[in-house]
Structures are given as C-alpha cells and as structure tokens.
PDB file of C-alpha atoms in Angstrom:
ATOM      1  CA  MET D   1      -0.035   0.058   0.023  1.00 55.00           C
ATOM      2  CA  THR D   2       1.392   3.377  -0.963  1.00 63.00           C
ATOM      3  CA  THR D   3       1.950   5.947   1.283  1.00 64.00           C
ATOM      4  CA  ALA D   4      -0.809   8.046  -0.331  1.00 62.00           C
ATOM      5  CA  SER D   5      -3.258   5.443  -0.204  1.00 69.00           C
ATOM      6  CA  LYS D   6      -2.554   5.309   3.718  1.00 65.00           C
ATOM      7  CA  ASP D   7      -3.061   9.066   4.689  1.00 64.00           C
ATOM      8  CA  ALA D   8      -5.950   8.539   2.777  1.00 66.00           C
ATOM      9  CA  ARG D   9      -7.617   6.043   4.763  1.00 70.00           C
ATOM     10  CA  LEU D  10      -6.706   7.597   7.739  1.00 65.00           C
ATOM     11  CA  LEU D  11      -8.483  10.805   6.670  1.00 63.00           C
ATOM     12  CA  LEU D  12     -11.280   8.735   6.149  1.00 63.00           C
ATOM     13  CA  ALA D  13     -10.992   7.138   9.592  1.00 64.00           C
ATOM     14  CA  ARG D  14     -10.859  10.028  11.253  1.00 61.00           C
ATOM     15  CA  LEU D  15     -14.128  11.594   9.201  1.00 58.00           C
ATOM     16  CA  THR D  16     -16.175   8.578  10.043  1.00 61.00           C
ATOM     17  CA  ASN D  17     -15.107   8.403  13.559  1.00 59.00           C
ATOM     18  CA  LYS D  18     -18.147   9.584  15.525  1.00 56.00           C
ATOM     19  CA  SER D  19     -15.749  10.109  18.829  1.00 58.00           C
ATOM     20  CA  LEU D  20     -14.590  13.179  17.113  1.00 59.00           C
ATOM     21  CA  PRO D  21     -16.159  16.494  16.984  1.00 64.00           C
ATOM     22  CA  PRO D  22     -18.365  17.435  14.067  1.00 63.00           C
ATOM     23  CA  ILE D  23     -17.005  19.763  11.592  1.00 59.00           C
ATOM     24  CA  PRO D  24     -18.252  23.150  12.101  1.00 60.00           C
ATOM     25  CA  ARG D  25     -20.835  24.400   9.734  1.00 60.00           C
ATOM     26  CA  PRO D  26     -19.819  27.855   8.076  1.00 58.00           C
ATOM     27  CA  VAL D  27     -21.292  30.822   9.848  1.00 59.00           C
ATOM     28  CA  PRO D  28     -23.794  32.351   7.392  1.00 61.00           C
ATOM     29  CA  THR D  29     -22.589  35.746   5.965  1.00 83.00           C
ATOM     30  CA  THR D  30     -26.262  37.136   5.842  1.00 87.00           C
ATOM     31  CA  THR D  31     -28.754  37.736   8.369  1.00 91.00           C
ATOM     32  CA  THR D  32     -32.773  38.841   8.221  1.00 93.00           C
ATOM     33  CA  VAL D  33     -34.371  41.530  10.095  1.00 95.00           C
ATOM     34  CA  LEU D  34     -37.921  41.781  10.649  1.00 97.00           C
ATOM     35  CA  VAL D  35     -39.071  45.362  11.218  1.00 97.00           C
ATOM     36  CA  GLY D  36     -42.539  46.718  12.488  1.00 96.00           C
ATOM     37  CA  SER D  37     -45.561  45.165  13.356  1.00 95.00           C
ATOM     38  CA  GLU D  38     -45.799  43.858   9.283  1.00 95.00           C
ATOM     39  CA  LYS D  39     -42.344  41.992  10.065  1.00 97.00           C
ATOM     40  CA  THR D  40     -41.212  43.831   6.869  1.00 97.00           C
ATOM     41  CA  ARG D  41     -37.938  41.681   5.735  1.00 97.00           C
ATOM     42  CA  PHE D  42     -34.581  43.130   5.243  1.00 96.00           C
ATOM     43  CA  LYS D  43     -31.626  40.673   4.307  1.00 93.00           C
ATOM     44  CA  LEU D  44     -28.043  42.146   4.636  1.00 91.00           C
ATOM     45  CA  ASP D  45     -24.428  41.230   5.704  1.00 91.00           C
ATOM     46  CA  ARG D  46     -24.605  40.601   9.350  1.00 91.00           C
ATOM     47  CA  ASP D  47     -20.662  41.299   9.646  1.00 90.00           C
ATOM     48  CA  ARG D  48     -21.555  44.691   8.565  1.00 92.00           C
ATOM     49  CA  LEU D  49     -24.632  45.369  10.856  1.00 93.00           C
ATOM     50  CA  CYS D  50     -22.733  43.701  13.731  1.00 92.00           C
ATOM     51  CA  ALA D  51     -19.873  46.261  13.566  1.00 93.00           C
ATOM     52  CA  VAL D  52     -22.165  49.144  13.771  1.00 94.00           C
ATOM     53  CA  SER D  53     -23.409  48.635  16.957  1.00 94.00           C
ATOM     54  CA  ALA D  54     -23.144  46.574  20.130  1.00 94.00           C
ATOM     55  CA  PHE D  55     -27.257  45.795  19.832  1.00 94.00           C
ATOM     56  CA  PHE D  56     -26.648  43.897  16.697  1.00 93.00           C
ATOM     57  CA  HIS D  57     -23.429  42.535  17.640  1.00 91.00           C
ATOM     58  CA  ASP D  58     -24.993  41.026  21.120  1.00 91.00           C
ATOM     59  CA  ARG D  59     -27.902  39.663  19.072  1.00 89.00           C
ATOM     60  CA  LEU D  60     -26.261  38.357  16.402  1.00 89.00           C
ATOM     61  CA  GLY D  61     -23.074  37.728  16.394  1.00 75.00           C
ATOM     62  CA  ALA D  62     -22.827  34.046  17.210  1.00 71.00           C
ATOM     63  CA  GLY D  63     -24.634  33.827  13.607  1.00 68.00           C
ATOM     64  CA  ASP D  64     -28.525  33.516  14.799  1.00 66.00           C
ATOM     65  CA  GLY D  65     -30.952  33.567  11.708  1.00 72.00           C
ATOM     66  CA  GLN D  66     -32.916  36.679  12.282  1.00 84.00           C
ATOM     67  CA  LEU D  67     -33.548  39.459  14.534  1.00 93.00           C
ATOM     68  CA  TRP D  68     -37.482  40.999  14.752  1.00 95.00           C
ATOM     69  CA  LEU D  69     -37.775  44.836  16.030  1.00 96.00           C
ATOM     70  CA  PRO D  70     -41.376  45.236  16.493  1.00 96.00           C
ATOM     71  CA  ALA D  71     -41.365  49.244  17.456  1.00 95.00           C
ATOM     72  CA  GLU D  72     -39.305  50.632  15.195  1.00 96.00           C
ATOM     73  CA  SER D  73     -39.989  51.966  11.440  1.00 97.00           C
ATOM     74  CA  ALA D  74     -39.496  49.792   8.390  1.00 97.00           C
ATOM     75  CA  ALA D  75     -39.096  53.361   6.366  1.00 97.00           C
ATOM     76  CA  ALA D  76     -36.228  54.468   8.822  1.00 98.00           C
ATOM     77  CA  PHE D  77     -34.546  51.028   8.989  1.00 98.00           C
ATOM     78  CA  GLY D  78     -34.123  51.228   5.258  1.00 97.00           C
ATOM     79  CA  LEU D  79     -32.606  54.321   5.600  1.00 97.00           C
ATOM     80  CA  LEU D  80     -30.353  52.756   7.731  1.00 97.00           C
ATOM     81  CA  VAL D  81     -29.285  49.543   5.801  1.00 95.00           C
ATOM     82  CA  LYS D  82     -28.879  52.624   2.956  1.00 94.00           C
ATOM     83  CA  TRP D  83     -26.372  54.387   5.381  1.00 95.00           C
ATOM     84  CA  LEU D  84     -24.576  50.834   5.901  1.00 93.00           C
ATOM     85  CA  HIS D  85     -23.525  50.679   2.212  1.00 87.00           C
ATOM     86  CA  GLY D  86     -21.706  54.157   2.555  1.00 82.00           C
ATOM     87  CA  SER D  87     -22.248  57.075   4.689  1.00 73.00           C
ATOM     88  CA  SER D  88     -22.509  59.429   1.891  1.00 80.00           C
ATOM     89  CA  SER D  89     -25.465  57.177   0.023  1.00 84.00           C
ATOM     90  CA  LEU D  90     -28.029  59.569   2.139  1.00 92.00           C
ATOM     91  CA  ASP D  91     -26.707  62.905   1.232  1.00 89.00           C
ATOM     92  CA  ASP D  92     -29.239  63.051  -1.624  1.00 92.00           C
ATOM     93  CA  VAL D  93     -32.301  61.842  -0.024  1.00 95.00           C
ATOM     94  CA  VAL D  94     -33.702  65.228   0.613  1.00 95.00           C
ATOM     95  CA  ALA D  95     -32.734  66.411  -3.119  1.00 94.00           C
ATOM     96  CA  VAL D  96     -34.390  63.733  -4.895  1.00 95.00           C
ATOM     97  CA  ALA D  97     -37.346  63.917  -2.432  1.00 96.00           C
ATOM     98  CA  ARG D  98     -37.785  67.060  -3.267  1.00 94.00           C
ATOM     99  CA  ALA D  99     -37.226  66.582  -6.938  1.00 94.00           C
ATOM    100  CA  LYS D 100     -40.280  64.020  -6.738  1.00 95.00           C
ATOM    101  CA  GLY D 101     -42.774  66.725  -5.191  1.00 94.00           C
ATOM    102  CA  SER D 102     -44.271  67.747  -1.724  1.00 93.00           C
ATOM    103  CA  LYS D 103     -45.668  64.025  -1.496  1.00 96.00           C
ATOM    104  CA  ALA D 104     -42.289  62.351  -1.588  1.00 96.00           C
ATOM    105  CA  ALA D 105     -40.854  65.209   0.644  1.00 96.00           C
ATOM    106  CA  ARG D 106     -43.750  64.571   3.564  1.00 96.00           C
ATOM    107  CA  GLU D 107     -43.163  60.794   3.425  1.00 97.00           C
ATOM    108  CA  LEU D 108     -39.624  61.120   4.033  1.00 98.00           C
ATOM    109  CA  HIS D 109     -40.276  63.378   6.972  1.00 98.00           C
ATOM    110  CA  TRP D 110     -41.326  60.841   9.817  1.00 98.00           C
ATOM    111  CA  PRO D 111     -38.619  58.112   8.874  1.00 98.00           C
ATOM    112  CA  LEU D 112     -35.637  61.160   9.369  1.00 98.00           C
ATOM    113  CA  VAL D 113     -37.103  61.518  12.620  1.00 98.00           C
ATOM    114  CA  SER D 114     -37.654  57.832  13.289  1.00 98.00           C
ATOM    115  CA  LEU D 115     -34.007  57.189  12.045  1.00 98.00           C
ATOM    116  CA  HIS D 116     -32.432  59.938  14.514  1.00 98.00           C
ATOM    117  CA  LEU D 117     -34.196  58.478  16.950  1.00 98.00           C
ATOM    118  CA  LEU D 118     -33.293  54.891  16.237  1.00 98.00           C
ATOM    119  CA  ALA D 119     -29.317  55.956  15.688  1.00 97.00           C
ATOM    120  CA  SER D 120     -29.406  57.435  18.818  1.00 97.00           C
ATOM    121  CA  ARG D 121     -30.734  54.312  20.766  1.00 97.00           C
ATOM    122  CA  LEU D 122     -28.516  52.267  19.033  1.00 96.00           C
ATOM    123  CA  GLN D 123     -25.348  54.791  19.748  1.00 95.00           C
ATOM    124  CA  VAL D 124     -24.398  55.392  16.229  1.00 95.00           C
ATOM    125  CA  ASP D 125     -23.233  58.646  16.443  1.00 93.00           C
ATOM    126  CA  GLN D 126     -22.471  59.492  12.780  1.00 93.00           C
ATOM    127  CA  LEU D 127     -26.007  58.085  11.386  1.00 96.00           C
ATOM    128  CA  GLN D 128     -27.765  60.244  14.473  1.00 96.00           C
ATOM    129  CA  ASP D 129     -25.639  63.280  13.761  1.00 93.00           C
ATOM    130  CA  GLN D 130     -26.398  62.739   9.519  1.00 94.00           C
ATOM    131  CA  ALA D 131     -30.331  62.270  10.381  1.00 96.00           C
ATOM    132  CA  MET D 132     -30.313  65.607  12.115  1.00 94.00           C
ATOM    133  CA  ASP D 133     -28.543  67.286   9.379  1.00 93.00           C
ATOM    134  CA  LEU D 134     -30.718  65.749   6.635  1.00 96.00           C
ATOM    135  CA  LEU D 135     -34.203  67.237   8.575  1.00 97.00           C
ATOM    136  CA  GLN D 136     -32.447  70.750   9.001  1.00 94.00           C
ATOM    137  CA  ASP D 137     -32.104  70.575   5.057  1.00 94.00           C
ATOM    138  CA  LEU D 138     -35.625  69.061   4.212  1.00 96.00           C
ATOM    139  CA  TYR D 139     -37.607  71.805   6.736  1.00 96.00           C
ATOM    140  CA  LEU D 140     -35.301  74.631   5.129  1.00 93.00           C
ATOM    141  CA  ALA D 141     -35.856  73.077   1.437  1.00 94.00           C
ATOM    142  CA  CYS D 142     -39.411  72.727   1.902  1.00 95.00           C
ATOM    143  CA  ASP D 143     -39.403  75.928   4.233  1.00 94.00           C
ATOM    144  CA  TRP D 144     -41.330  74.365   6.762  1.00 94.00           C
ATOM    145  CA  HIS D 145     -42.073  74.981  10.789  1.00 91.00           C
ATOM    146  CA  VAL D 146     -42.726  72.347  13.288  1.00 92.00           C
ATOM    147  CA  ALA D 147     -45.632  71.186  13.885  1.00 90.00           C
ATOM    148  CA  PRO D 148     -47.405  70.737  17.077  1.00 88.00           C
ATOM    149  CA  SER D 149     -47.715  67.095  16.660  1.00 90.00           C
ATOM    150  CA  LEU D 150     -44.277  66.722  16.264  1.00 95.00           C
ATOM    151  CA  VAL D 151     -43.637  68.487  19.672  1.00 94.00           C
ATOM    152  CA  ALA D 152     -46.155  66.145  21.606  1.00 92.00           C
ATOM    153  CA  TYR D 153     -44.225  63.120  19.857  1.00 95.00           C
ATOM    154  CA  LEU D 154     -40.873  63.926  21.380  1.00 96.00           C
ATOM    155  CA  TYR D 155     -41.938  65.031  24.624  1.00 95.00           C
ATOM    156  CA  ASP D 156     -44.933  62.752  25.586  1.00 93.00           C
ATOM    157  CA  LYS D 157     -43.746  59.317  23.379  1.00 94.00           C
ATOM    158  CA  CYS D 158     -40.204  59.636  23.011  1.00 95.00           C
ATOM    159  CA  ASP D 159     -37.501  58.884  26.226  1.00 94.00           C
ATOM    160  CA  VAL D 160     -35.682  61.708  27.247  1.00 94.00           C
ATOM    161  CA  MET D 161     -31.686  60.507  26.139  1.00 95.00           C
ATOM    162  CA  PRO D 162     -32.540  59.381  22.912  1.00 96.00           C
ATOM    163  CA  ALA D 163     -34.835  62.257  21.891  1.00 97.00           C
ATOM    164  CA  VAL D 164     -32.738  65.095  23.641  1.00 96.00           C
ATOM    165  CA  ARG D 165     -31.049  66.609  20.722  1.00 95.00           C
ATOM    166  CA  ILE D 166     -33.770  66.609  18.080  1.00 97.00           C
ATOM    167  CA  ARG D 167     -35.946  68.165  21.354  1.00 97.00           C
ATOM    168  CA  ARG D 168     -33.621  70.794  21.405  1.00 95.00           C
ATOM    169  CA  TRP D 169     -33.675  71.890  17.462  1.00 95.00           C
ATOM    170  CA  VAL D 170     -37.316  71.686  17.675  1.00 96.00           C
ATOM    171  CA  VAL D 171     -37.574  74.322  20.687  1.00 94.00           C
ATOM    172  CA  ALA D 172     -35.201  76.198  18.366  1.00 92.00           C
ATOM    173  CA  MET D 173     -37.405  76.032  15.903  1.00 92.00           C
ATOM    174  CA  LEU D 174     -40.625  76.933  17.587  1.00 91.00           C
ATOM    175  CA  VAL D 175     -38.715  80.077  19.025  1.00 88.00           C
ATOM    176  CA  ALA D 176     -37.602  81.428  16.100  1.00 86.00           C
ATOM    177  CA  ALA D 177     -41.158  81.257  14.374  1.00 85.00           C
ATOM    178  CA  ALA D 178     -43.046  82.366  17.497  1.00 81.00           C
ATOM    179  CA  ALA D 179     -40.423  85.404  17.557  1.00 76.00           C
ATOM    180  CA  ALA D 180     -41.304  86.013  13.796  1.00 72.00           C
ATOM    181  CA  ALA D 181     -44.777  85.797  14.222  1.00 71.00           C
ATOM    182  CA  SER D 182     -44.991  88.547  16.530  1.00 63.00           C
ATOM    183  CA  HIS D 183     -43.003  91.728  17.527  1.00 54.00           C
ATOM    184  CA  ASP D 184     -44.086  91.141  21.092  1.00 52.00           C
ATOM    185  CA  GLU D 185     -41.485  88.447  22.342  1.00 50.00           C
ATOM    186  CA  ASP D 186     -43.498  88.509  25.950  1.00 53.00           C
ATOM    187  CA  ASP D 187     -46.713  87.787  24.338  1.00 53.00           C
ATOM    188  CA  VAL D 188     -45.396  85.176  21.857  1.00 50.00           C
ATOM    189  CA  ASP D 189     -43.584  83.487  24.845  1.00 56.00           C
ATOM    190  CA  VAL D 190     -46.711  83.296  26.822  1.00 62.00           C
ATOM    191  CA  GLU D 191     -48.915  81.951  23.368  1.00 58.00           C
ATOM    192  CA  THR D 192     -46.619  79.354  22.732  1.00 58.00           C
ATOM    193  CA  ARG D 193     -46.370  77.823  26.775  1.00 58.00           C
ATOM    194  CA  THR D 194     -50.269  77.966  26.783  1.00 64.00           C
ATOM    195  CA  LYS D 195     -50.417  75.897  23.820  1.00 64.00           C
ATOM    196  CA  LEU D 196     -47.994  73.536  24.811  1.00 74.00           C
ATOM    197  CA  GLY D 197     -48.339  74.173  28.519  1.00 73.00           C
ATOM    198  CA  SER D 198     -49.361  70.106  28.930  1.00 81.00           C
ATOM    199  CA  LEU D 199     -45.646  69.187  28.035  1.00 90.00           C
ATOM    200  CA  PRO D 200     -43.669  70.766  31.484  1.00 91.00           C
ATOM    201  CA  ASP D 201     -40.353  69.598  29.946  1.00 94.00           C
ATOM    202  CA  PHE D 202     -40.980  71.252  26.796  1.00 93.00           C
ATOM    203  CA  VAL D 203     -41.592  74.603  28.352  1.00 90.00           C
ATOM    204  CA  THR D 204     -38.850  74.156  30.640  1.00 93.00           C
ATOM    205  CA  ASP D 205     -36.246  73.502  27.557  1.00 94.00           C
ATOM    206  CA  TYR D 206     -38.113  76.668  25.820  1.00 91.00           C
ATOM    207  CA  GLU D 207     -37.319  79.092  28.739  1.00 91.00           C
ATOM    208  CA  ARG D 208     -33.755  77.591  28.767  1.00 93.00           C
ATOM    209  CA  HIS D 209     -33.182  78.071  25.067  1.00 90.00           C
ATOM    210  CA  LEU D 210     -34.672  81.852  25.284  1.00 90.00           C
ATOM    211  CA  ALA D 211     -32.440  82.593  27.832  1.00 91.00           C
ATOM    212  CA  SER D 212     -29.137  81.466  26.044  1.00 88.00           C
ATOM    213  CA  LEU D 213     -30.139  83.573  23.289  1.00 85.00           C
ATOM    214  CA  ALA D 214     -30.188  86.351  25.428  1.00 86.00           C
ATOM    215  CA  ARG D 215     -27.108  86.355  27.075  1.00 86.00           C
ATOM    216  CA  ALA D 216     -25.378  85.534  23.874  1.00 79.00           C
ATOM    217  CA  GLY D 217     -27.362  88.611  22.654  1.00 81.00           C
ATOM    218  CA  LEU D 218     -28.433  87.126  19.581  1.00 79.00           C
ATOM    219  CA  ASP D 219     -32.027  88.067  17.959  1.00 78.00           C
ATOM    220  CA  VAL D 220     -34.487  85.355  18.463  1.00 78.00           C
ATOM    221  CA  ARG D 221     -36.259  86.443  15.066  1.00 76.00           C
ATOM    222  CA  LEU D 222     -33.049  86.081  12.908  1.00 79.00           C
ATOM    223  CA  LYS D 223     -31.804  82.695  14.419  1.00 81.00           C
ATOM    224  CA  ASP D 224     -32.872  80.182  12.121  1.00 86.00           C
ATOM    225  CA  ALA D 225     -32.390  76.347  13.114  1.00 88.00           C
ATOM    226  CA  ARG D 226     -33.089  75.170   9.967  1.00 88.00           C
ATOM    227  CA  ARG D 227     -29.862  77.235   8.736  1.00 87.00           C
ATOM    228  CA  ARG D 228     -26.053  75.763   9.935  1.00 82.00           C
ATOM    229  CA  ILE D 229     -23.215  77.625   9.232  1.00 77.00           C
ATOM    230  CA  GLY D 230     -20.251  75.463   7.449  1.00 75.00           C
ATOM    231  CA  CYS D 231     -18.144  75.518  11.209  1.00 75.00           C
ATOM    232  CA  ASN D 232     -18.129  75.998  14.698  1.00 70.00           C
ATOM    233  CA  ARG D 233     -16.507  79.267  14.554  1.00 70.00           C
ATOM    234  CA  LEU D 234     -18.191  81.770  17.396  1.00 62.00           C
ATOM    235  CA  ARG D 235     -17.071  84.895  16.080  1.00 61.00           C
ATOM    236  CA  ASN D 236     -18.638  84.040  12.437  1.00 56.00           C
ATOM    237  CA  HIS D 237     -21.331  86.671  11.751  1.00 65.00           C
ATOM    238  CA  GLU D 238     -23.594  84.482   9.753  1.00 64.00           C
ATOM    239  CA  ARG D 239     -24.062  82.794  13.642  1.00 67.00           C
ATOM    240  CA  ARG D 240     -26.879  85.478  13.772  1.00 72.00           C
ATOM    241  CA  PHE D 241     -28.974  84.145  11.525  1.00 79.00           C
ATOM    242  CA  ALA D 242     -27.721  80.267  11.374  1.00 79.00           C
ATOM    243  CA  PHE D 243     -26.406  77.463  14.055  1.00 79.00           C
ATOM    244  CA  ARG D 244     -23.476  76.344  14.283  1.00 77.00           C
ATOM    245  CA  ARG D 245     -21.988  73.172  12.025  1.00 79.00           C
ATOM    246  CA  CYS D 246     -22.577  70.646  14.983  1.00 81.00           C
ATOM    247  CA  SER D 247     -24.903  72.554  17.395  1.00 83.00           C
ATOM    248  CA  PHE D 248     -27.496  69.761  17.101  1.00 84.00           C
ATOM    249  CA  HIS D 249     -24.490  66.687  17.065  1.00 87.00           C
ATOM    250  CA  VAL D 250     -23.022  64.110  19.780  1.00 90.00           C
ATOM    251  CA  HIS D 251     -20.003  65.464  20.129  1.00 84.00           C
ATOM    252  CA  ARG D 252     -21.002  69.165  20.342  1.00 76.00           C
ATOM    253  CA  ALA D 253     -19.441  69.712  23.690  1.00 75.00           C
ATOM    254  CA  ALA D 254     -16.304  67.990  23.090  1.00 74.00           C
ATOM    255  CA  VAL D 255     -15.865  69.506  19.319  1.00 72.00           C
ATOM    256  CA  GLY D 256     -16.251  73.262  20.814  1.00 73.00           C
ATOM    257  CA  GLU D 257     -14.949  75.510  17.786  1.00 74.00           C
ATOM    258  CA  GLY D 258     -13.100  73.066  16.239  1.00 77.00           C
ATOM    259  CA  PRO D 259     -14.017  71.229  13.053  1.00 75.00           C
ATOM    260  CA  CYS D 260     -16.576  68.463  12.734  1.00 80.00           C
ATOM    261  CA  PRO D 261     -15.303  64.906  13.010  1.00 77.00           C
ATOM    262  CA  HIS D 262     -17.446  63.874  10.179  1.00 74.00           C
ATOM    263  CA  ASP D 263     -16.168  66.360   7.558  1.00 70.00           C
ATOM    264  CA  GLY D 264     -13.033  65.195   7.716  1.00 59.00           C
ATOM    265  CA  ARG D 265     -10.986  68.738   6.805  1.00 53.00           C
ATOM    266  CA  ASP D 266     -10.364  71.335   9.153  1.00 50.00           C
ATOM    267  CA  ASP D 267     -12.562  74.958   9.437  1.00 49.00           C
ATOM    268  CA  GLU D 268      -9.859  76.967   6.889  1.00 49.00           C
ATOM    269  CA  SER D 269     -12.879  77.402   4.781  1.00 51.00           C
ATOM    270  CA  CYS D 270     -15.192  79.043   7.270  1.00 55.00           C
ATOM    271  CA  PRO D 271     -15.888  82.456   6.313  1.00 51.00           C
ATOM    272  CA  ALA D 272     -14.260  85.406   7.886  1.00 42.00           C
ATOM    273  CA  ASP D 273     -16.095  87.414  10.811  1.00 41.00           C
ATOM    274  CA  GLU D 274     -17.596  91.126   9.960  1.00 40.00           C
ATOM    275  CA  ASP D 275     -14.101  92.872  10.910  1.00 36.00           C
ATOM    276  CA  GLY D 276     -12.639  90.300   7.967  1.00 34.00           C
ATOM    277  CA  LYS D 277     -10.519  88.311  10.558  1.00 35.00           C
ATOM    278  CA  PRO D 278     -11.240  84.805  11.061  1.00 33.00           C
ATOM    279  CA  GLY D 279     -12.720  83.328  14.329  1.00 35.00           C
ATOM    280  CA  PRO D 280     -10.312  82.349  17.099  1.00 32.00           C
TER     281      PRO D 280
END
C-alpha cells in the first residue's frame, strides 16, 4: 500500500469517527431583520450590521438567523440599511424627495425623525448626526415649520435621552417661528407656553433656549434653526442667522469651535468675521 493510500484511509477514518467533534458549519454571512408590526423583511450583511452597533453584535454575533424589531419604523430602517453601504449614500435623499414633489418630501419627514431616534438608541453617533442634518435640510428646502404633533410626539412619546438633540432643535425652531410671528416676544412666549403647556419639559427647554439666546445677545427672530454655517467658530457673523455646524450633534460639547469630525476637514474654509478676521 502506498503512502498516499495510507494517508487517505487515515483521513477517511478520522472523518467517520463519531467520537471526534463534527466539522463546524460555516457561519452565515447574511442575516434577516424583521421590522415593524408587519415584519418588513430586510436581508443584509451580518458582519457589517454587527460592526455598526453593539446592539446587533450582541443579538446576531453568534450567527443567529434573524432579529425582529417590532417597535421600529421600516422606512427608517431602510435608510439605515442604505447608510450601511456608505455614509454618503444618504446625502441626496432630500434633493431626490424634493425633485419628486411635496408628497415625497412629506413621506421622508417621519422616517428621518425615526432614523435619528433609532441611531440614538443604537449609539451610532455619525448616523444620528447625519439624520439631524438631513432634517434641517428638509425643513429648509420645503420652508417648513415644526408642527405641534412633532413636539407632542418627542416630549410625550419618546424617552428623554434618545430625543434630547432633536428636542433641542425643535425648541429652537419654535422660538424663531414664534418670535417672527409677533413683534412682542413676551406675548409670543405666553402663547407658545399656553399651547404646549401640558408638556412641562418642553416649557423648561423653551425658556432655557430663550435665556441662552439672550445671554449671547442674539435676536430670536433671526436665528433660524433650519440653517447651519459650515463651521463651529463663534465669531462668524452668520451665527446671528444660523446655528453652528455641530450645534445639534452628539459631539457638540467636545468639539467646541473645532471642526466637525464627520467632515474630515478643518475649518479654514469658514468665512471671516465681520471685521475680516477669522474666528479664534
């Protein structure tokens, strides 16, 4: 018997020996996520999904077949899946919706709100911030103002921490809209608090934002939360009319006047201040 034949027989004996552990099956590279009460099915790359959030890693990292997220929005999760294939893949969603018409723009609104909240719960900071930017862009492109239904949803139906940044943005939107609608800001303040007086956390945030603008000497009628300047420098004169690049981002406090980490660039392109000098 040749050496090759002996090796083959030994290998066959090992493969048929029931005392040996079985050959491990390959771990599947895809997984299925069911979303919403209707269990909308998404099939996607398991490793990529697990890498983006510990939530998915803990539930799918062992190669489990599928996951059901009954309370999430299928439209929002669809945007998350699109983002998984490249963060820039969401850059044009507002422009595309606007090109299709007002109905498509309206249909994008709640998925973006839900996407921001979902990313916040999953602690996917970049996606959370991008969803916030897209909401600002959508409201600016459509010349929208915040509806009471959105305020009630964020303050009555959502947990505080996931919604903290979008709440801050909504308050800034309402302060500017209310002030622009009346020359008497005190009357506007009373009217707004009366309309949403059943939401004490909203009233607290509203008054805190007014106080912050007053300390900074900014005119609430001009400060438009739909607009953001391209950097975080405080001295830029455009700050009177818009918000800093990272005002509603997760890293707002850590970045300060530095560049937005999502941009991958410095703030050298930031316009000069009124006196012609760049901000500090």
